[in-house]
Short mmCIF file of C-alpha atoms and ligand atoms in Angstrom, two decimals:
data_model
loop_
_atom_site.label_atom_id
_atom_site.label_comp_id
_atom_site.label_asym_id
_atom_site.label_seq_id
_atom_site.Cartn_x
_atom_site.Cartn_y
_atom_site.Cartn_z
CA UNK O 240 36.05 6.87 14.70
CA UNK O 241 38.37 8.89 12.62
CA UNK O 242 39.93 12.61 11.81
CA UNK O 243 37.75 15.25 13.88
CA UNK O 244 35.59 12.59 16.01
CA UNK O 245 32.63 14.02 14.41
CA UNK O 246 29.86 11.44 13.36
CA UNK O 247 27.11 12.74 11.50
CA UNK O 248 24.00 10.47 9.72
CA UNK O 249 21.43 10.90 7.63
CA UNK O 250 18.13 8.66 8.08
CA UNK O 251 15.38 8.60 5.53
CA UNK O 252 12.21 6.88 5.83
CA UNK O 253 12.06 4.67 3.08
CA UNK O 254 8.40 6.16 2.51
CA UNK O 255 9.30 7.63 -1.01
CA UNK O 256 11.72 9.06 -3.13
CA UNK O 257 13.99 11.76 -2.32
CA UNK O 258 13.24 15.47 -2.95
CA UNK O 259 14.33 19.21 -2.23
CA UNK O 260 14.01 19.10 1.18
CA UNK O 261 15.32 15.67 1.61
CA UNK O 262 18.20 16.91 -0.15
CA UNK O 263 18.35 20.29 1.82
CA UNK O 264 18.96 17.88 5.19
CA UNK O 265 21.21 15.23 3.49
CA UNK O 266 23.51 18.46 1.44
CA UNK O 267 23.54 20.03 4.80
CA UNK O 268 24.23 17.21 7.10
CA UNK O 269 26.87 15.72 4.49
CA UNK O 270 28.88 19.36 4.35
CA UNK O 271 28.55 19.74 8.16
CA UNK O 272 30.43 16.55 8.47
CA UNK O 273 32.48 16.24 5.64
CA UNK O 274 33.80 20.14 6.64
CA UNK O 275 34.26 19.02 9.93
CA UNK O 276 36.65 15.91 9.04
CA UNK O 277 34.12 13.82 9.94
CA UNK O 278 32.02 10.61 9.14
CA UNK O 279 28.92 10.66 7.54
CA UNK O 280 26.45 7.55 8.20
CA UNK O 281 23.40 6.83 6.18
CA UNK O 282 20.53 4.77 8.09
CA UNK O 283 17.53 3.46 6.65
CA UNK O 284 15.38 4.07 8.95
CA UNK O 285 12.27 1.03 7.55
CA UNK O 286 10.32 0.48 10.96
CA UNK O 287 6.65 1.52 9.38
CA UNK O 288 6.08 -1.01 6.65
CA UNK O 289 2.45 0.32 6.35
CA UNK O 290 4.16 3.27 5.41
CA UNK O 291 7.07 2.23 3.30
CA UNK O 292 6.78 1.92 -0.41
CA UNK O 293 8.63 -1.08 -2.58
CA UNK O 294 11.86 0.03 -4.06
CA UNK O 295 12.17 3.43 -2.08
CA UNK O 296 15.50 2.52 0.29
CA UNK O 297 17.05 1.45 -2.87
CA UNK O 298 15.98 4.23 -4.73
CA UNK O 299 16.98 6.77 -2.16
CA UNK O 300 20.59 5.26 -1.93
CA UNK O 301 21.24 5.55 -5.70
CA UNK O 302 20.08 9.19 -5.49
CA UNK O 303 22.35 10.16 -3.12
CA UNK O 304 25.07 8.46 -4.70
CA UNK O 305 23.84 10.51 -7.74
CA UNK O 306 23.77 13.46 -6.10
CA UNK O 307 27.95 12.74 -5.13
CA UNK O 308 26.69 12.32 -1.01
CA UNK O 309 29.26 9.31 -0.67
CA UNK O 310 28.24 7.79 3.27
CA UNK O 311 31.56 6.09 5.71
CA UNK O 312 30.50 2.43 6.24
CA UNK O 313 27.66 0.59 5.00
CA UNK O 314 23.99 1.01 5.34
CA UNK O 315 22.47 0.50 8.75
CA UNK O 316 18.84 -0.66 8.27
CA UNK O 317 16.18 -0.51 11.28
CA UNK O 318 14.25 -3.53 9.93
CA UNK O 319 17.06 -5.41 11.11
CA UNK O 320 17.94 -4.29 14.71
CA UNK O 321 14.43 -5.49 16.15
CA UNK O 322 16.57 -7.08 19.45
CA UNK O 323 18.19 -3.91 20.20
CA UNK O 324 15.05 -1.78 20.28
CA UNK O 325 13.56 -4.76 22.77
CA UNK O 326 16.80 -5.15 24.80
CA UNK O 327 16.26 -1.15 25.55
CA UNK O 328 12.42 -1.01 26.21
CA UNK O 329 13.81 -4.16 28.83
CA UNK O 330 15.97 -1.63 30.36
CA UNK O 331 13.82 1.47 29.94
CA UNK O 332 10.93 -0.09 32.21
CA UNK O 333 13.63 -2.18 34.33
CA UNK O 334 15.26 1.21 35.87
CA UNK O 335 11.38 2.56 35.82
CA UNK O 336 11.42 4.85 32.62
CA UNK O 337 9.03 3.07 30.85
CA UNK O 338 5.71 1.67 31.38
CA UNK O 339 3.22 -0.43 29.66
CA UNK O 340 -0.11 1.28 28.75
CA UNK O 341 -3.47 0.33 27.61
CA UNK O 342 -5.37 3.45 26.39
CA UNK O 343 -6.41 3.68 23.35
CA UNK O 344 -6.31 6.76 20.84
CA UNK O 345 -9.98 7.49 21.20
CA UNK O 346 -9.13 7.99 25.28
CA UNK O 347 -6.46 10.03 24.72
CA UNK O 348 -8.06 12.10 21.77
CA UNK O 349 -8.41 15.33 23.91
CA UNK O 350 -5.36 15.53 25.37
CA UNK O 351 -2.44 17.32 24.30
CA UNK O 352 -0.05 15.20 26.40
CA UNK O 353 -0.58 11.76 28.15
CA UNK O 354 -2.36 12.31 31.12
CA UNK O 355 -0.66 9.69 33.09
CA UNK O 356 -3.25 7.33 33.12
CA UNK O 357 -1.39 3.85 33.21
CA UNK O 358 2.11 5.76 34.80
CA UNK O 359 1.31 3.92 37.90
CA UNK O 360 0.23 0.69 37.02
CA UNK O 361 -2.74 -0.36 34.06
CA UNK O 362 -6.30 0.28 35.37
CA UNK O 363 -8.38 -3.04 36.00
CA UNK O 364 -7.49 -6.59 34.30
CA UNK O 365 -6.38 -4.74 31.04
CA UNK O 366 -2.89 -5.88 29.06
CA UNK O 367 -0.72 -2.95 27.95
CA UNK O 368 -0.87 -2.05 24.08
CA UNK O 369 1.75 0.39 24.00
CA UNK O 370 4.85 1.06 25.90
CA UNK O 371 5.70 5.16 26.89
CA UNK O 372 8.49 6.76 27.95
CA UNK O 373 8.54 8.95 31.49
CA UNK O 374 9.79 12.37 30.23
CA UNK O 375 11.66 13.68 33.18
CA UNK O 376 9.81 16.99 34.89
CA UNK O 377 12.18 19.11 34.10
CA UNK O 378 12.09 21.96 31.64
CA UNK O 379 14.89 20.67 28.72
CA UNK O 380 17.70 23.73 27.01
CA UNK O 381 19.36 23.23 23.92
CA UNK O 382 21.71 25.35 21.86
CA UNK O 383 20.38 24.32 18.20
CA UNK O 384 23.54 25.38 15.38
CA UNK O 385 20.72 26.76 13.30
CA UNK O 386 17.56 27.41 15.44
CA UNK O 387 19.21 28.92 18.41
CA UNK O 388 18.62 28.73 21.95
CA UNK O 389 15.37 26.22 22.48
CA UNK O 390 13.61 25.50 25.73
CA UNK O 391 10.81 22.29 26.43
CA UNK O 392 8.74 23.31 29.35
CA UNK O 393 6.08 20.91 31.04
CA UNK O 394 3.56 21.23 28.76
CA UNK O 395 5.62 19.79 25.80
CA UNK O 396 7.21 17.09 28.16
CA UNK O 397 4.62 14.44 26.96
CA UNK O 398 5.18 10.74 28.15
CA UNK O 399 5.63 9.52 24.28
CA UNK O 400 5.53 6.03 23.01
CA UNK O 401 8.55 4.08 22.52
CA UNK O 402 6.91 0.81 21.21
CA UNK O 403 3.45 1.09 19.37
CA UNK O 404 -0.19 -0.77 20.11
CA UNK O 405 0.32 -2.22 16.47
CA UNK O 406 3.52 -3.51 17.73
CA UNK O 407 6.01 -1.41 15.62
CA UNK O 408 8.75 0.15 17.23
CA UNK O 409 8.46 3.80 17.96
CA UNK O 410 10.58 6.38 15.51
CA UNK O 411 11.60 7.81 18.86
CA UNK O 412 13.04 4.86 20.64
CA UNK O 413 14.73 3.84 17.42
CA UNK O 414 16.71 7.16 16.41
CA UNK O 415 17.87 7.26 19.89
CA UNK O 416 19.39 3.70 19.95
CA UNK O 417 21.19 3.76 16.95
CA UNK O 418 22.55 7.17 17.26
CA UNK O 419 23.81 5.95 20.42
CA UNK O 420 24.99 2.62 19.28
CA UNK O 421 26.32 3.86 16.30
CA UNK O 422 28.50 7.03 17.79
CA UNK O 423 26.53 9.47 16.25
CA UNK O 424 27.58 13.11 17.81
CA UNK O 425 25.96 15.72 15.47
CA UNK O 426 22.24 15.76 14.57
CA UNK O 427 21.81 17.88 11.47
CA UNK O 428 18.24 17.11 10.32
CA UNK O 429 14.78 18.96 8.94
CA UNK O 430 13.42 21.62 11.42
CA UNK O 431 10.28 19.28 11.36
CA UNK O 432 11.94 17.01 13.99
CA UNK O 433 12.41 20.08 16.69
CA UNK O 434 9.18 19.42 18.64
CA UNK O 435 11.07 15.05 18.69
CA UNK O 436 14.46 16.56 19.91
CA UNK O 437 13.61 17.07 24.05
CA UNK O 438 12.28 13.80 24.37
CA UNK O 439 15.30 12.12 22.31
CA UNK O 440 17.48 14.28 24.65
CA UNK O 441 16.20 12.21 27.80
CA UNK O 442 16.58 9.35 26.03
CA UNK O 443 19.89 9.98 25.51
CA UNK O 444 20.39 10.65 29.39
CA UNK O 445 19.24 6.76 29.86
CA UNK O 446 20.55 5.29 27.07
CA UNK O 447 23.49 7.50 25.89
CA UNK O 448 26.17 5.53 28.13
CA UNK O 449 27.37 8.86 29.60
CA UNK O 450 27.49 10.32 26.00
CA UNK O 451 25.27 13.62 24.72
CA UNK O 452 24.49 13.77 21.20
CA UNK O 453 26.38 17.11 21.21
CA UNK O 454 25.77 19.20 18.17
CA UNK O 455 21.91 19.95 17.20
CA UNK O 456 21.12 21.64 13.92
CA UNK O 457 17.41 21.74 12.75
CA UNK O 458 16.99 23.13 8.91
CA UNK O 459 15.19 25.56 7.97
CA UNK O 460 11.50 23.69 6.09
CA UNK O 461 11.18 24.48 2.61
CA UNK O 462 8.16 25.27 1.39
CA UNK O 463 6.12 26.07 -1.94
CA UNK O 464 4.34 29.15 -2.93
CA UNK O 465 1.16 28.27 -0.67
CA UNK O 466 3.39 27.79 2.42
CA UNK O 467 3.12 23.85 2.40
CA UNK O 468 5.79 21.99 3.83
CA UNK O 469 7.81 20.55 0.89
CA UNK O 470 6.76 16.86 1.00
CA UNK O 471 6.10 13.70 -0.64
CA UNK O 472 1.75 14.84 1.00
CA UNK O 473 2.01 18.14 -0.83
CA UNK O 474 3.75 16.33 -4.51
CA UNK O 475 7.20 17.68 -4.13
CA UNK O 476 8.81 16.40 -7.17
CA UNK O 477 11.47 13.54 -6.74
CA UNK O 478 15.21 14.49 -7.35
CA UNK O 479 16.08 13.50 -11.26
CA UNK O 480 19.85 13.08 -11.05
CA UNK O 481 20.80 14.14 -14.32
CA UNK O 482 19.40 17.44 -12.76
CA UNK O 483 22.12 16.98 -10.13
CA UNK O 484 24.61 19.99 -10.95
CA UNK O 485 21.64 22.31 -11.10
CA UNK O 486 20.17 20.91 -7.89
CA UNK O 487 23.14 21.03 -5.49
CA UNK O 488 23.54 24.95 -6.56
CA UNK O 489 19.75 25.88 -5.80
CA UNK O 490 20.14 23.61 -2.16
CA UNK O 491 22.97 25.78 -1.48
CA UNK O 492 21.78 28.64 -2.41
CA UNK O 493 18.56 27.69 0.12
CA UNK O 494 21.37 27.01 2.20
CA UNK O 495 22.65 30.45 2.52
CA UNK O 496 26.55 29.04 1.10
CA UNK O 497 26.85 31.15 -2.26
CA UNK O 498 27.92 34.34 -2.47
CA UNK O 499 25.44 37.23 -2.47
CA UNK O 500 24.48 38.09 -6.05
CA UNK O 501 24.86 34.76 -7.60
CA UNK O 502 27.43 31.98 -7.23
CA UNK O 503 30.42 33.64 -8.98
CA UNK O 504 33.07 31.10 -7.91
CA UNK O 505 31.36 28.06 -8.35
CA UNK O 506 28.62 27.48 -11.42
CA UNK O 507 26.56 24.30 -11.64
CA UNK O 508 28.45 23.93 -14.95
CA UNK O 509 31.54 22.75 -13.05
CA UNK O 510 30.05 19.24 -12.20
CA UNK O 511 28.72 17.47 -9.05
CA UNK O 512 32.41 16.48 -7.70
CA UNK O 513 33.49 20.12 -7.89
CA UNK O 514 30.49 21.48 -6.49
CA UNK O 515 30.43 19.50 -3.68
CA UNK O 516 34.37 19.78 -3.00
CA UNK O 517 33.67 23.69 -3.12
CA UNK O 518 30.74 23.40 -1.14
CA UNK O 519 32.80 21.22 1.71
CA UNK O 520 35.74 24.33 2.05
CA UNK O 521 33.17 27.02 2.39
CA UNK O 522 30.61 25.08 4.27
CA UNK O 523 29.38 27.44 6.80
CA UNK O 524 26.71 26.37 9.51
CA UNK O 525 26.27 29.72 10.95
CA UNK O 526 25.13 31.52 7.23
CA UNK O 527 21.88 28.66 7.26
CA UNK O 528 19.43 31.06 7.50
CA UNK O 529 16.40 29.38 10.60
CA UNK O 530 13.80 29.53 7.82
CA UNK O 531 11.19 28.62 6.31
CA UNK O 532 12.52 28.95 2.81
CA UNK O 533 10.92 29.23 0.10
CA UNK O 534 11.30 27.46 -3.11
CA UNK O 535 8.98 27.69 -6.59
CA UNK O 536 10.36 24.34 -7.86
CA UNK O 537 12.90 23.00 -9.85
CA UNK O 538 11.86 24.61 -13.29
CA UNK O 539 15.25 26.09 -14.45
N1 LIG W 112 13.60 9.04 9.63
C1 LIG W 112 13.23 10.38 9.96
C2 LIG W 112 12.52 11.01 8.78
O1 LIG W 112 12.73 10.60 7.66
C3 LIG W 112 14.41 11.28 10.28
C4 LIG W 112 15.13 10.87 11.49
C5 LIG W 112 16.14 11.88 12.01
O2 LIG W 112 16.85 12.51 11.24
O3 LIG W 112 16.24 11.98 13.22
O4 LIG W 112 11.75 11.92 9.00
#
């Protein structure tokens, strides 16, 4: 590690290209750090190929180099660290945090959480198709940067899956190991994620070696006129980088970082080096508003 400690990351799903609000999280989470004297990590986070689509990861990569959102290191992809998800599930269900489970989404339809049917053992001559997680029964407190206090009772503690029934390792078991493996301290990410963050907290408490992620910021969602999240579902327009200037002055603005009444000190005129230099000496976490925000597009 270097200067402050502080290891931030950003980790797109290489599902499509970049747009507002991936560049809301990736502005936010780059300023954070870069403010703090920290490192900033990029992770490619390609564990869905039904999901993925050819030429994204690349594609996101050159837009944030682009956009000026230089990373410490090189890439970390997920494709590649298929041993270290199985050596944790191996420890997860050898210290009896994880068990194998053979119901199938149909029998779980109705439930809001898992209703602990295969917690004590699989029912009758059936193999397990998924692996879960036992969420501790305890309520779970966090002090999110952005969100503010946050509290998980029982009735969000769900026993989620850490490796799937098609065989794919779960988002949730993945994050958590390479944040962990990789040092990662500060989790600056879309507000979307909130409802993922108790259960990666108590897989922290197994995995984390002693270590808590330590900061927790969840950004404010942007969304378009009709209240839709902006996503690739509802045809949020990818980032063009010759539109970078403009677009790193409207993500701070979202952001709550310019002055009141326009950016007087800083104009998207002034380049993508200057902007982001001026945005890393007057990053401020505590001015991100908790959201949503909303945002018309990218029409200038
Ligand atoms: N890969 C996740 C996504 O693109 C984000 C993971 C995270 O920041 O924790 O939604």
């Amino acid at each position: 590690m270097q200067g402050s400690g502080y290891v931030g990351r950003f980790a797109p799903s290489p599902t499509g290209r970049l747009h507002m609000g991936s560049l809301i999280a990736a502005l936010a989470s780059w300023c954070d750090a870069r403010h703090r004297g920290g490192q900033w990590l990029v992770r490619m986070e390609d564990l869905d190929p039904p999901r993925e689509v050819p030429g994204a990861a690349d594609d996101i990569l050159s837009t944030l180099e682009g956009f000026g959102l230089t990373w410490d290191g090189s890439v970390r992809y997920q494709s590649k660290r298929q041993e270290a998800y199985a050596d944790a599930l191996e420890m997860l269900i050898a210290e009896g945090r994880a068990f194998g489970c053979a119901c199938t989404r149909k029998m779980l339809a109705d439930h809001a959480v898992y209703p602990g049917t295969c917690k004590q053992g699989i029912p009758g001559g059936q193999d397990a198709r998924s692996y879960r997680f036992i969420m501790p029964e305890q309520t779970i407190h966090w002090q999110d940067e952005i969100q503010g206090p946050q509290s998980a009772g029982q009735e969000m503690l769900d026993d989620f899956v850490v490796r799937r029934a098609d065989g794919f390792w779960a988002y949730q078991l993945a994050v958590v190991v390479d944040d962990v493996d990789q040092g990662v301290n500060a989790v600056v990410r879309g507000a979307d994620l909130m409802d993922s963050t108790p259960g990666q907290m108590a897989l922290w408490d197994v995995l984390g070696a002693g270590r808590e992620a330590g900061h927790w910021g969840h950004l404010p969602l942007l969304v378009n006129a009709a209240g839709q999240k902006w996503s690739k579902q509802t045809l949020a327009e990818p980032l063009e980088v010759d539109r970078a200037p403009y677009l790193l002055m409207e993500a701070l603005q979202l952001l709550g970082q310019l002055p009141a009444g326009g950016a007087g000190e800083i104009q998207a005129s002034a380049g993508v080096s200057s902007i982001l230099s001026w945005a890393v000496d007057h990053w401020r976490m505590d001015r991100v508003p908790a959201g949503p925000l909303y945002w018309q597009g990218g029409q200038s």
